[in-house]
XYZ file of C-alpha atoms in Angstrom:
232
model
C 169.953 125.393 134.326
C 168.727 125.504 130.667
C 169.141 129.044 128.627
C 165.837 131.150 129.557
C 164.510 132.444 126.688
C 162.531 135.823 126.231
C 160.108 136.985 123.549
C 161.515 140.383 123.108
C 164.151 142.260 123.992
C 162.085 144.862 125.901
C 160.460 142.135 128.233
C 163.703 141.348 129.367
C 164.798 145.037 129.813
C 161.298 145.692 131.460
C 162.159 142.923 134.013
C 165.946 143.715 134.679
C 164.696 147.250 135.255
C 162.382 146.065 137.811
C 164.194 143.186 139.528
C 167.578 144.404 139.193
C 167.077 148.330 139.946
C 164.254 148.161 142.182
C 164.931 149.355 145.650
C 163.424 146.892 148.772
C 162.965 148.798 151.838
C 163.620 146.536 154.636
C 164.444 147.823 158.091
C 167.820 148.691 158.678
C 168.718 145.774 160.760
C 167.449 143.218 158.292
C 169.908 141.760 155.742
C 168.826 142.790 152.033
C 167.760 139.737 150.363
C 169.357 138.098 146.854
C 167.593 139.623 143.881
C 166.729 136.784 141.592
C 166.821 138.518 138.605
C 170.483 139.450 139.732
C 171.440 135.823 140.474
C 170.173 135.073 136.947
C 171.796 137.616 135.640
C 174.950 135.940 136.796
C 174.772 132.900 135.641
C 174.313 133.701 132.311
C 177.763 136.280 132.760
C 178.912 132.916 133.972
C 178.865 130.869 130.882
C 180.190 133.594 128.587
C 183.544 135.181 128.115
C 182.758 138.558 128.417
C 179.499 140.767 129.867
C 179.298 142.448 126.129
C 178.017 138.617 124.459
C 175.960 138.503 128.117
C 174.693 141.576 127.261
C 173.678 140.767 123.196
C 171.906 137.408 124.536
C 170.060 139.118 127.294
C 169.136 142.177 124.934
C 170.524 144.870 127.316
C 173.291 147.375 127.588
C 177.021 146.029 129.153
C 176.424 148.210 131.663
C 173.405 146.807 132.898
C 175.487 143.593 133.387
C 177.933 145.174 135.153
C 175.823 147.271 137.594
C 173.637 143.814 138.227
C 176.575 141.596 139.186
C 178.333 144.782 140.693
C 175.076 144.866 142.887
C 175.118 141.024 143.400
C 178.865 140.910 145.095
C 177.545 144.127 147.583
C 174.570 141.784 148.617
C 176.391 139.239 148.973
C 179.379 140.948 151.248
C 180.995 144.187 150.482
C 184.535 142.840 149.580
C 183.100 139.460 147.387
C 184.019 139.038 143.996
C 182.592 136.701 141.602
C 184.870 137.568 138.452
C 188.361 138.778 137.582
C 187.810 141.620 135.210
C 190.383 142.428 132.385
C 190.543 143.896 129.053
C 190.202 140.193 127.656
C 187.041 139.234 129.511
C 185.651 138.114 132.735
C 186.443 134.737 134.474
C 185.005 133.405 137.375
C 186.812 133.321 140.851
C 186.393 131.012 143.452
C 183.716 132.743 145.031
C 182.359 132.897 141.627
C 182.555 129.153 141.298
C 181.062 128.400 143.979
C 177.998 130.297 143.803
C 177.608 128.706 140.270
C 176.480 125.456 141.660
C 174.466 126.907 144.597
C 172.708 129.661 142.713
C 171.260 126.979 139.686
C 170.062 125.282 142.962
C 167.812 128.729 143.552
C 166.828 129.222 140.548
C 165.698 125.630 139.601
C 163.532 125.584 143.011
C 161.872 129.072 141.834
C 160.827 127.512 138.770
C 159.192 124.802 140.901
C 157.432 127.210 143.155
C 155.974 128.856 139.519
C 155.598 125.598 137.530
C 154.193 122.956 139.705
C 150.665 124.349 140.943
C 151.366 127.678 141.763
C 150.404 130.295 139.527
C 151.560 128.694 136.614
C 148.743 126.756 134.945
C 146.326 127.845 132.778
C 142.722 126.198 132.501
C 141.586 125.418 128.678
C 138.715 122.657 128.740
C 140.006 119.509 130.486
C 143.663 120.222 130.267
C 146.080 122.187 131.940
C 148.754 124.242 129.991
C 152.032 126.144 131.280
C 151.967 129.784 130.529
C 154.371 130.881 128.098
C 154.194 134.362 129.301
C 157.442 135.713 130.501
C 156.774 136.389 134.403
C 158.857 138.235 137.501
C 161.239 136.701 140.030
C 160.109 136.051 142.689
C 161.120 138.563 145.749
C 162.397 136.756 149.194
C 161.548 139.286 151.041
C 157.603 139.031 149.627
C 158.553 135.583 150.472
C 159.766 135.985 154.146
C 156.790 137.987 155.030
C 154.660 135.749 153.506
C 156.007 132.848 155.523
C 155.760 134.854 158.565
C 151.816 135.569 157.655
C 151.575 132.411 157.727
C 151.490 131.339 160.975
C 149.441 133.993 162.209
C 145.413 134.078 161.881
C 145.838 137.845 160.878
C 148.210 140.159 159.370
C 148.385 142.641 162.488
C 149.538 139.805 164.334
C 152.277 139.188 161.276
C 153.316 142.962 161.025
C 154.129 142.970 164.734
C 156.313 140.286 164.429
C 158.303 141.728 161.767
C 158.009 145.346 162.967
C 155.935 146.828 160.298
C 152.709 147.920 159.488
C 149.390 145.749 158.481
C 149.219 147.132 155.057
C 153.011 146.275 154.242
C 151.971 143.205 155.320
C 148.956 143.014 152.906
C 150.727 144.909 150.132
C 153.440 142.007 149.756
C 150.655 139.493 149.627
C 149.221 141.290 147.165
C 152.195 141.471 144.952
C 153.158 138.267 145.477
C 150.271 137.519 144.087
C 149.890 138.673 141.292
C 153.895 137.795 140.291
C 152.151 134.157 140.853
C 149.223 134.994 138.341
C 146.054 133.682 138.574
C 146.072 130.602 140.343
C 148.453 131.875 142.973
C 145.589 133.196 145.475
C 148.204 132.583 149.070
C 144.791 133.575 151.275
C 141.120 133.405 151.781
C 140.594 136.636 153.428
C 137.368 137.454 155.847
C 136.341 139.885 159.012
C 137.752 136.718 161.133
C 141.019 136.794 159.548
C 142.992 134.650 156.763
C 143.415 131.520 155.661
C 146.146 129.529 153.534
C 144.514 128.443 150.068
C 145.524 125.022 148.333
C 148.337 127.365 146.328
C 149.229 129.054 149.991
C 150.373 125.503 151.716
C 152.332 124.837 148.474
C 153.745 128.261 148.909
C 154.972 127.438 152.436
C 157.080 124.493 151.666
C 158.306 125.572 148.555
C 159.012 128.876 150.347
C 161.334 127.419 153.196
C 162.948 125.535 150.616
C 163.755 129.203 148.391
C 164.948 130.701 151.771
C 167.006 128.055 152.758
C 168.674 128.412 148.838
C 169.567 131.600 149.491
C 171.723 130.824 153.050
C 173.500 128.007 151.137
C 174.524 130.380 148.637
C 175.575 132.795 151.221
C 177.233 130.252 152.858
C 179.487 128.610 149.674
C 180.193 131.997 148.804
C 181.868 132.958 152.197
C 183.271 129.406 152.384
C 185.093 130.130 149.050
C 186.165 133.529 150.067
C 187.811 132.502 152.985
C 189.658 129.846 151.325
C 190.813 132.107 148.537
C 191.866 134.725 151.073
C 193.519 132.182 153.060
C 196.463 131.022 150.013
C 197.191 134.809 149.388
């Protein structure tokens, strides 16, 4: 994946702050999703010998490295490690290598969901032009729901399938939303109901595809484990 780059240093400390310390509430049998910002977070730790250079590039504190892939190896199992820590730097371990691979995988498809007719364009005259502005992951579980809203004609019928309430329902649409920016409308809303929009049945493929990243991740990651745990 190509080296993201950021206007300013506080954009990208905005974001981290928001993707990589922002709590999800899920219910406590659901399995907390990947942050993206996290999994990006990572793969930049990944092509550098240390979190301190991570940390210069991404214009944020060591620490905030740390805590984000630190938060990272808990989502992804409470006993995975990605890198061997030492006084001379980081390298990656198996589980690390294989989540390399899987994780560009996620990323590259999020960029699709923003950059090919979902909230990304911009209208000026007869031409369309990518925003430059620097935008938010994406959330999976905004995702999920969405996915799961779907199918239904309204979001009551949506929040009783996932055991929450209308308006969570309708609050991660909204944000979703807007993380999309103006073209990424998911629903016509009326008294009858919803609807998908154009941007919504792009959404739903591209969607699937995001969520079905994130268990192949999972999945290499565990694979790797295993093995490593298995030659010790």
């Amino acid at each position: 994946m190509p080296d993201q780059k950021y206007t300013t240093a506080e954009e990208v400390k905005a974001l981290l702050k928001r993707d990589v310390g922002r709590p999800v509430r899920l219910p406590e049998t659901h399995q907390p999703h990947l942050r993206l910002r996290q999994v990006e977070v990572f793969l930049e730790a990944a092509k550098r010998p240390n979190f301190a250079v991570t940390a210069r590039e991404l214009g944020v504190t060591p620490g905030t490295i740390s805590q984000a892939i630190a938060d990272l190896e808990h989502s992804l199992g409470g006993d995975v490690q990605l890198f061997e820590r030492s006084t001379a730097g980081a390298t990656l371990t198996p589980a690390g290598k294989a989540l390399v691979e899987k994780a560009t995988q996620l990323m590259d498809d999020e960029t699709s969901v923003k950059d090919a007719g979902i909230g990304a364009e911009e209208q000026q005259g007869d031409r369309h032009v990518v925003s430059e502005q620097v935008k938010p992951h994406l959330n999976l579980r905004q995702i999920e729901i969405f996915l799961e809203a779907a199918k239904h004609p309204k979001f009551a019928t949506a929040a009783r399938e996932l055991g929450v309430t209308p308006t969570t329902i309708s609050q991660a649409i909204a944000v979703l939303e807007h993380d999309l920016g103006e073209r990424g409308k998911l629903f016509d809303r009326s008294t009858a109901g919803v609807s998908l929009t154009h941007a919504g049945k792009l959404l739903v493929e591209r969607g699937k595809r995001l969520l079905k990243d994130e268990s192949a991740v999972r999945d290499a990651v565990l694979d790797a484990r295993g093995g490593d745990q298995g030659t010790k």
